[in-house]
Coordinates of C-alpha atoms in Angstrom, one line a residue:
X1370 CA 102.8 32.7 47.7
X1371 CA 100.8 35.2 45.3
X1372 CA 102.0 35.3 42.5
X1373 CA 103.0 38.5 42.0
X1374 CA 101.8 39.5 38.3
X1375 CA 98.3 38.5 38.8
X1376 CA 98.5 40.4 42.4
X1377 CA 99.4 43.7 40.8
X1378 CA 96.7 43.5 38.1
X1379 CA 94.1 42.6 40.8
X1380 CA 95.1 43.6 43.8
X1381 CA 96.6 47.0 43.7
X1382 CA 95.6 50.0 42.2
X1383 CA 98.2 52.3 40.0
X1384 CA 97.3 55.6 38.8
X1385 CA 99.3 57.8 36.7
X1386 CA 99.1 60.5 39.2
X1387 CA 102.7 60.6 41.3
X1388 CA 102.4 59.3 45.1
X1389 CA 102.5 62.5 47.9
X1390 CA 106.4 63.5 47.8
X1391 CA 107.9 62.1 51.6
X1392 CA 111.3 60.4 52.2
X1393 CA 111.9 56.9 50.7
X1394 CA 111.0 54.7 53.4
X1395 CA 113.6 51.9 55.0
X1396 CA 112.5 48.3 54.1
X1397 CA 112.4 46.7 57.3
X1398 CA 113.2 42.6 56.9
X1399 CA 110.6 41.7 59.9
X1400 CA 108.1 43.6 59.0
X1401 CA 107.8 45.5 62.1
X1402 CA 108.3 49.8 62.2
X1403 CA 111.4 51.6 61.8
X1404 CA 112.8 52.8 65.0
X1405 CA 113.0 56.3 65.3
X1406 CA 115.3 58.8 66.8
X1407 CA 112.6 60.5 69.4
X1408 CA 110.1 62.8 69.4
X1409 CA 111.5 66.4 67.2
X1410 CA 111.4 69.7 68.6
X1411 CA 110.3 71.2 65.1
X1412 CA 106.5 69.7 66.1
X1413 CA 106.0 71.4 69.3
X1414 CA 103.8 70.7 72.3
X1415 CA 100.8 71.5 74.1
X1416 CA 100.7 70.8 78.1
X1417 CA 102.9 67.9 79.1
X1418 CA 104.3 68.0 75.1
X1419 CA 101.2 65.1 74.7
X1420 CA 102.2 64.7 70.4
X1421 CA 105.6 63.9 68.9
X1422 CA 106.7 63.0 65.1
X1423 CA 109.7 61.4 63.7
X1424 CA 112.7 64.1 63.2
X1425 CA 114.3 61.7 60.2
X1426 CA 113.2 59.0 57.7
X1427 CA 116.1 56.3 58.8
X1428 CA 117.9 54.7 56.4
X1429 CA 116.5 57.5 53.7
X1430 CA 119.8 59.8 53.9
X1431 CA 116.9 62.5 53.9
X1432 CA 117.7 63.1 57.3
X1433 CA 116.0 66.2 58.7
X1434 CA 113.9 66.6 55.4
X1435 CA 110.0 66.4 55.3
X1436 CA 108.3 64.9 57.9
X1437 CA 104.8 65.0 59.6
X1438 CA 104.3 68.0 62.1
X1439 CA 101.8 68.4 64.9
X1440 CA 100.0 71.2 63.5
X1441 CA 97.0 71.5 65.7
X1442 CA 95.8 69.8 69.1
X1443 CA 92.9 69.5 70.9
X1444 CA 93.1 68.9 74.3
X1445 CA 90.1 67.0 76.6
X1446 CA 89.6 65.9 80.3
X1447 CA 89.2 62.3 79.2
X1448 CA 90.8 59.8 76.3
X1449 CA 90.4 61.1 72.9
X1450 CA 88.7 57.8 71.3
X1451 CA 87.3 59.3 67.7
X1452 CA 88.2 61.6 65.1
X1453 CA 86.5 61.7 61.9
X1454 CA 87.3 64.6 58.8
X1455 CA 83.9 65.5 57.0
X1456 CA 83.7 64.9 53.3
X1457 CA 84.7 68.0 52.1
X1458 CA 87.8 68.1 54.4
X1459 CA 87.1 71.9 55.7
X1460 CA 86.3 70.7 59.1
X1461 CA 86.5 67.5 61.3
X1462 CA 84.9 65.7 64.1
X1463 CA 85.8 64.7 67.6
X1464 CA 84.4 62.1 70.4
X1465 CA 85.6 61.9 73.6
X1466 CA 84.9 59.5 76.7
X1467 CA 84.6 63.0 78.6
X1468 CA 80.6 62.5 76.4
X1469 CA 81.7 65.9 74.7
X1470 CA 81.7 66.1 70.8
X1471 CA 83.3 68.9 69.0
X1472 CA 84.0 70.2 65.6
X1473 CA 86.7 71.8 64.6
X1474 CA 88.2 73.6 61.4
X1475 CA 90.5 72.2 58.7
X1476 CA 93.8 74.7 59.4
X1477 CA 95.5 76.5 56.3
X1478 CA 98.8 74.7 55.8
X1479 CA 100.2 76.7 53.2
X1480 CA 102.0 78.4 55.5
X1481 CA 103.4 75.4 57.4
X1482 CA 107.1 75.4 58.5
X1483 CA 109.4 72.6 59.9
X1484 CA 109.9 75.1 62.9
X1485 CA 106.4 75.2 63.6
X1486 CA 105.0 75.2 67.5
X1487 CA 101.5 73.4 67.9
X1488 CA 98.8 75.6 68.5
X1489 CA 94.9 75.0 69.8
X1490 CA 92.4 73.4 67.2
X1491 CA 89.9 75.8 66.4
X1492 CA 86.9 74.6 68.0
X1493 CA 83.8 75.5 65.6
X1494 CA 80.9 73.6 67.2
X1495 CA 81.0 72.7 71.2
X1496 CA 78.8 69.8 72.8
X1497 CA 79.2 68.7 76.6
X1498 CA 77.2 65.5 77.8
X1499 CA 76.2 64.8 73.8
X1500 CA 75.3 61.1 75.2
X1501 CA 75.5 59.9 79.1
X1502 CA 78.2 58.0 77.9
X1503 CA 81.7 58.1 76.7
X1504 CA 81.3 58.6 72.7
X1505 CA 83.5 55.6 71.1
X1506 CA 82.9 56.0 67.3
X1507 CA 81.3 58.7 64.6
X1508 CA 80.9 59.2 61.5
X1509 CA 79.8 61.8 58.4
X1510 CA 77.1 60.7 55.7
X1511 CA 78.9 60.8 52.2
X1512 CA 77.1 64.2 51.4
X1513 CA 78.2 65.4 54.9
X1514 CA 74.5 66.2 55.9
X1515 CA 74.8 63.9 58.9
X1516 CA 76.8 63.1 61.7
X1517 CA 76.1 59.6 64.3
X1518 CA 78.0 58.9 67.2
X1519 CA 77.8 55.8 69.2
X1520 CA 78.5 55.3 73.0
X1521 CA 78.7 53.0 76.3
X1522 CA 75.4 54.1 77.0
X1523 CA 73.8 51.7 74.1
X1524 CA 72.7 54.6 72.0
X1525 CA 73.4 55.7 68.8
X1526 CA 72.7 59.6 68.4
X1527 CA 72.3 60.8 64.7
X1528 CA 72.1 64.7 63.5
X1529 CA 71.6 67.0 60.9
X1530 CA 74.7 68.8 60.6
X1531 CA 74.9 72.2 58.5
X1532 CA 78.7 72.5 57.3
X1533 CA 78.3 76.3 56.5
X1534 CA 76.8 77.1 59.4
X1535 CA 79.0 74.4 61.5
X1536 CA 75.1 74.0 63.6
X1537 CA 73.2 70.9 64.1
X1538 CA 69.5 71.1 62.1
X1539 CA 66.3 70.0 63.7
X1540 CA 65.9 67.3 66.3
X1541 CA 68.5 64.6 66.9
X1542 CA 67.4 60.8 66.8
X1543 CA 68.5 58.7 69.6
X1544 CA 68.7 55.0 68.6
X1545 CA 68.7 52.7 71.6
X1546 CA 68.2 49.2 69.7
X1547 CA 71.7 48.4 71.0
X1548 CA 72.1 46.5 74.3
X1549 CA 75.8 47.1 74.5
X1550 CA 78.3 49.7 73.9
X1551 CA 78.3 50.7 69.9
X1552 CA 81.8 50.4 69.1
X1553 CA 81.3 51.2 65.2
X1554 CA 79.0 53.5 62.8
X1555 CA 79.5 54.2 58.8
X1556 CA 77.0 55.1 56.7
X1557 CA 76.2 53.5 53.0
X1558 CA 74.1 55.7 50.9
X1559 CA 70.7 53.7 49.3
X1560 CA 70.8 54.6 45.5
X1561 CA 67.5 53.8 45.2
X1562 CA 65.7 56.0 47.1
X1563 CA 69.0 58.7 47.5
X1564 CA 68.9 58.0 51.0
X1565 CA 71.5 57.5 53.5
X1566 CA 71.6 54.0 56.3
X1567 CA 73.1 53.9 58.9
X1568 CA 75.1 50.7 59.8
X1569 CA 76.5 50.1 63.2
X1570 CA 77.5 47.6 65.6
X1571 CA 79.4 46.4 68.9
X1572 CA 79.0 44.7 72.7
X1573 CA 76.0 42.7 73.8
X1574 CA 73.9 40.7 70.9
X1575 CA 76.7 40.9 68.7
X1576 CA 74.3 42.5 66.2
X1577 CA 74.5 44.9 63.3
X1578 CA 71.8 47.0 62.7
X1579 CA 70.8 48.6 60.0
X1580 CA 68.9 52.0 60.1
X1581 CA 66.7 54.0 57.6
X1582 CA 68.5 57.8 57.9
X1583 CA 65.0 59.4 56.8
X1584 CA 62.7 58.2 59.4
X1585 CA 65.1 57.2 62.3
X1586 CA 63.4 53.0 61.8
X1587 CA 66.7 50.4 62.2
X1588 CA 64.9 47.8 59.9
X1589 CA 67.8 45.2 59.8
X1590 CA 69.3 43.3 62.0
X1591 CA 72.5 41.3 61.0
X1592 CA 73.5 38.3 62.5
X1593 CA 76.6 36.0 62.5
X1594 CA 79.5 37.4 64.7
X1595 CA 80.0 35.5 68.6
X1596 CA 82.2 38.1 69.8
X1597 CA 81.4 42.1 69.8
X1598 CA 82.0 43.7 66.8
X1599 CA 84.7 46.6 67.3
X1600 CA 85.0 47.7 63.4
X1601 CA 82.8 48.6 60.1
X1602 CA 83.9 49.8 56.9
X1603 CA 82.3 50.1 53.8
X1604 CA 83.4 51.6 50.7
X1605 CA 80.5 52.7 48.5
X1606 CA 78.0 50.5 47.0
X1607 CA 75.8 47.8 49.5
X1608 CA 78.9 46.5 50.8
X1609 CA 80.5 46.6 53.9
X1610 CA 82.7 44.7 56.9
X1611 CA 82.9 43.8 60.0
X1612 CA 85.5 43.2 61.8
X1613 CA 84.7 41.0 65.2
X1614 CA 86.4 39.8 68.7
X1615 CA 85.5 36.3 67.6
X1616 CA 88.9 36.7 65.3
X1617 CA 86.5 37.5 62.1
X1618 CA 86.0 39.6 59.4
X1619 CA 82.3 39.4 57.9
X1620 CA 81.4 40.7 54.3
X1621 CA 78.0 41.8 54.3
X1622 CA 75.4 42.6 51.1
X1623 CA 72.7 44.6 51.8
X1624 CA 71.2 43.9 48.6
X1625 CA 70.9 39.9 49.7
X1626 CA 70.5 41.1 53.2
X1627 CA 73.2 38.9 54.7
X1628 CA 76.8 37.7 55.3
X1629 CA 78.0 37.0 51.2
X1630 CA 81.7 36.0 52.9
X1631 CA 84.0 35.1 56.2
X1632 CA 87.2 35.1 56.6
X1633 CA 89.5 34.2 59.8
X1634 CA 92.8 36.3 59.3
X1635 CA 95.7 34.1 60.3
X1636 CA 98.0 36.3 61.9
X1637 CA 101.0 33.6 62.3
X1638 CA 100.1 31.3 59.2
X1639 CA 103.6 29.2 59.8
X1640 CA 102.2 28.0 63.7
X1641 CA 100.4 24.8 63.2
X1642 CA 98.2 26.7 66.2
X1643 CA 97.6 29.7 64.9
X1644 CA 94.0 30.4 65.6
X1645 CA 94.0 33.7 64.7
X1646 CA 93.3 37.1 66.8
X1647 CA 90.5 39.7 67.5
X1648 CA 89.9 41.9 64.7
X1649 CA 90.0 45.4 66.4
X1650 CA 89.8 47.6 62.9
X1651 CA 88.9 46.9 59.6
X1652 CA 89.3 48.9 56.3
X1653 CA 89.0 48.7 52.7
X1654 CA 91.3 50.4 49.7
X1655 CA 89.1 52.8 47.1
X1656 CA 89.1 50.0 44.3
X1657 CA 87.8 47.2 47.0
X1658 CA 90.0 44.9 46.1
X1659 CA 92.1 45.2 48.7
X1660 CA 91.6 45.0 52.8
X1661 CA 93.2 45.2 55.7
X1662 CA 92.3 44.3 59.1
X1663 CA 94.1 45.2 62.2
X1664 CA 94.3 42.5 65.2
X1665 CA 94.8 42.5 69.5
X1666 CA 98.9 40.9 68.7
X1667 CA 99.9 43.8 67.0
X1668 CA 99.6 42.3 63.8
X1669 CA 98.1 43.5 60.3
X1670 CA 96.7 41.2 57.4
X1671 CA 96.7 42.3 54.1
X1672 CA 93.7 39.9 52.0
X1673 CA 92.7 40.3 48.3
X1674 CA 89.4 40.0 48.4
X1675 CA 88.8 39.2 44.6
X1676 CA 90.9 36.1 45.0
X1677 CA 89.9 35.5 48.3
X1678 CA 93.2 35.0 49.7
X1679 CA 95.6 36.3 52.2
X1680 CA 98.7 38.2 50.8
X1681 CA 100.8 38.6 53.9
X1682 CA 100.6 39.3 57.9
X1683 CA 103.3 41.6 59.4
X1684 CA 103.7 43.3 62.6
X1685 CA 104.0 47.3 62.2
X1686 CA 103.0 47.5 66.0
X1687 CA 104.3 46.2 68.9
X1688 CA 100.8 45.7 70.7
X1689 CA 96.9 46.2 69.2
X1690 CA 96.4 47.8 65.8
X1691 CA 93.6 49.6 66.6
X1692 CA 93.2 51.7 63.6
X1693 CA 93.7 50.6 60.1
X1694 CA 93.5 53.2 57.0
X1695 CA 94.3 52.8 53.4
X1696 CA 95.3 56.7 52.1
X1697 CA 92.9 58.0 49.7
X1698 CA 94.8 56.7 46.4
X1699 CA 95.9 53.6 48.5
X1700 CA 99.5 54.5 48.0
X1701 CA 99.9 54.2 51.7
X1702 CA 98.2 52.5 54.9
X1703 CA 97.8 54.2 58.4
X1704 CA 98.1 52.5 61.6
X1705 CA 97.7 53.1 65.2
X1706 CA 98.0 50.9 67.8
X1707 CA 98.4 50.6 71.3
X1708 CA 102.1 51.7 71.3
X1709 CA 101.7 54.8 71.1
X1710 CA 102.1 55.3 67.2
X1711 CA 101.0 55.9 64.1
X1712 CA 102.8 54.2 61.4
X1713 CA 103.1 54.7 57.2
X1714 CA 103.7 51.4 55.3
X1715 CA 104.5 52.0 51.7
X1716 CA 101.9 49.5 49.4
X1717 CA 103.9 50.6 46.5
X1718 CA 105.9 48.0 45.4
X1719 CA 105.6 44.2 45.5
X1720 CA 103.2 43.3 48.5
X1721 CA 103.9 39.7 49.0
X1722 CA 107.3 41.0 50.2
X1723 CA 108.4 42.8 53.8
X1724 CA 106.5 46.2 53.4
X1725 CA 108.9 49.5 54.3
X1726 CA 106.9 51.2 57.5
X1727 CA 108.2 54.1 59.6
X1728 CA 106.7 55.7 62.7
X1729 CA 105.5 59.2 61.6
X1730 CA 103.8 60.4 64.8
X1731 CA 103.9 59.2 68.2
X1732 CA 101.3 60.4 71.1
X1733 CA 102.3 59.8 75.2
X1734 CA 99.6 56.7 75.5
X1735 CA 97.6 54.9 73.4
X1736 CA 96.3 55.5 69.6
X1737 CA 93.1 55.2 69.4
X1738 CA 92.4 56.3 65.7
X1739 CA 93.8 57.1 62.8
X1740 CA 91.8 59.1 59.8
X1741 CA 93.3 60.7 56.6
X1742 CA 92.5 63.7 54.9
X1743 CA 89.9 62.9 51.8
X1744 CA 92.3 65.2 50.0
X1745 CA 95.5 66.0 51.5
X1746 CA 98.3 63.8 52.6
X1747 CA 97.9 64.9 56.4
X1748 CA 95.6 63.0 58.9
X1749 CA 94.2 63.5 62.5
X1750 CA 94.6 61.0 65.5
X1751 CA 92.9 60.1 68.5
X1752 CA 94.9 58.7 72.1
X1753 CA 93.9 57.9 75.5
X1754 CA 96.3 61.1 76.6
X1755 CA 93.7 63.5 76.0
X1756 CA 94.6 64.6 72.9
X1757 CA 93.3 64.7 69.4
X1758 CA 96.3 65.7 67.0
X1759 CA 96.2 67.0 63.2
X1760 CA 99.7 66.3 61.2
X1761 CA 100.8 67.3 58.1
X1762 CA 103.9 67.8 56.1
X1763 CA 105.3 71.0 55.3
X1764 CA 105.6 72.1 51.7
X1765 CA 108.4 71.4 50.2

């Protein structure tokens, strides 16, 4: 057991500025997601009604008060499997396994009702066949200058992007060091030169390559994981993780050019055969003390990475967590998972005890991803029933 002192003053991050206004959320004794009462009119529906969010906060006697709303919805002929907001949260990206990559606008919510209907994203840039693969991941530079996507065909595709002009600059750069699908991309910015790299990662060699933005040259290639890696994070500075199917998270330092730490998240630390499970996502919280990684049996691990130590495992899921995401002033974490749903878990109080979750949105197959806002408490999703969804709460 942490103890609990020491774990607030290293751990967890408190700011003087109040936590986004929703419901007090049920504590739930097994750690798993509140049930909900069904998908709610109020959010509307595109097609076959694809998006659904919670109508009350159970057990918060705030029944029927705020709750997160389908605003927008993009539909595709394929599985949605990668949404990503730019920086400066006016537009945001999405991949597709139909190989099509569009951007879209950031809607105005100051208008947003609880009787809202769901209406079409507003598609700003349009790309068919954008690799001859499915795209699995993307990502925006910190400046927002670049976009890379990374697909089943082994290539890794990286842009100039103009935000004001929402049009791609100069010629692309394919990267095909990759002999497997590229399951992950981030970027970490070099402070030395004030250039961006290009990390990324998945199937084949296991590998992680590193790649020099400016001239398009992957001039690192990181070694250590058995299994594919399915999940990178970093969170400014060198630093950055992987998470692996070989039931691993790697820390990496660019700056020494290696792995600086490993960690085997035991997801059931009470079975004497607890051997741990594939790490399908991977994220850090602002302050990088904290991470979380999200794993194939549903479960999530919360580790203090300071005092290199688990704090606690619980299920929010009932089958892979396949997205992980702390909110921007880690008040909050995201998750998706292959039920169908993206749940809140409140990191407010002590977090060596059951953590109060709640199903906020819900999507007819699997969530794929799971991204906030960089400024607003709303967040876009990704599922394999052909949609990409934006939610948000309604003023109050």
């Amino acid at each position: 057991m942490v103890n609990t002192t020491a774990h607030r003053s290293t751990v967890l991050r408190h700011t003087k500025r109040p936590a986004p206004p929703i419901p007090q959320l049920p504590a739930n004794q097994n750690g798993s997601a509140a049930s909900t009462s069904g998908p709610t009119s109020g959010s509307g529906s595109l097609g076959s009604g694809s998006v659904s969010a919670s109508t009350t906060m159970p057990g918060s006697g705030l029944a029927g008060k705020p709750r997160f709303i389908a605003v927008t919805s993009l539909d595709d002929a394929q599985a949605v499997r990668c949404a990503e907001f730019h920086p400066s949260g006016r537009l945001y990206a999405v991949g597709s396994n139909s190989k099509t990559l569009r951007i879209c606008s950031y809607p105005k919510l100051s208008d947003l009702r609880d009787d809202h209907t769901t209406c079409q994203s507003t598609v700003l840039f349009k790309r068919t066949k954008h690799h001859k693969g499915s795209i699995y991941c993307l990502a925006w530079s910190p400046a927002g200058d670049l976009i890379a996507t990374g697909s089943n065909d082994k290539t890794v595709k990286l842009m100039r992007f103009n935000a004001d002009t929402c049009n791609v600059e100069g010629q692309e750069i394919e990267l095909s060091m990759h002999d497997g699908t590229v399951r992950d991309v981030c970027f970490i910015e070099d402070m030395s030169n004030k250039s961006s790299l290009l990390v990324s990662g998945g199937a084949g060699d296991c590998k992680i390559y590193v790649t020099d933005c400016v001239t398009g040259t992957p001039f690192q290639a990181l070694t250590g994981h058995s299994g594919h890696v399915l999940s990178l994070y970093t969170w400014g500075g060198a630093m950055f993780i992987s998470g692996s199917q070989d039931k691993t998270v790697r820390m990496w330092d660019l700056r020494t050019r290696g792995c600086v730490n490993m960690i085997t998240p035991l997801t059931t630390p009470s079975s004497p055969v607890n051997k741990g499970s594939p790490v399908a996502s991977v994220a850090v919280d602002p302050s990088g003390r904290l991470m979380v990684s999200g794993h194939e049996d549903a479960s999530c691990i919360l580790y203090d990475i300071r005092g290199n130590r688990t704090i606690q495992s619980f299920k929010p899921h009932t089958a892979d967590v396949r997205s992980v995401r702390f909110s921007p002033s880690a008040y909050y974490l995201l998750t998706g998972g292959y039920d169908n749903k993206l749940v809140l878990t409140d990191l407010q109080g002590d977090l060596t005890m059951s953590l109060p979750s709640i199903v906020v949105a819900q999507h007819q197959d699997k969530v794929i991803s799971g991204r906030w806002h960089p400024n607003e408490f709303s967040f876009i999703s990704s599922s394999a029933d052909k949609t990409s969804a934006l939610w948000a709460l309604p003023p109050l």
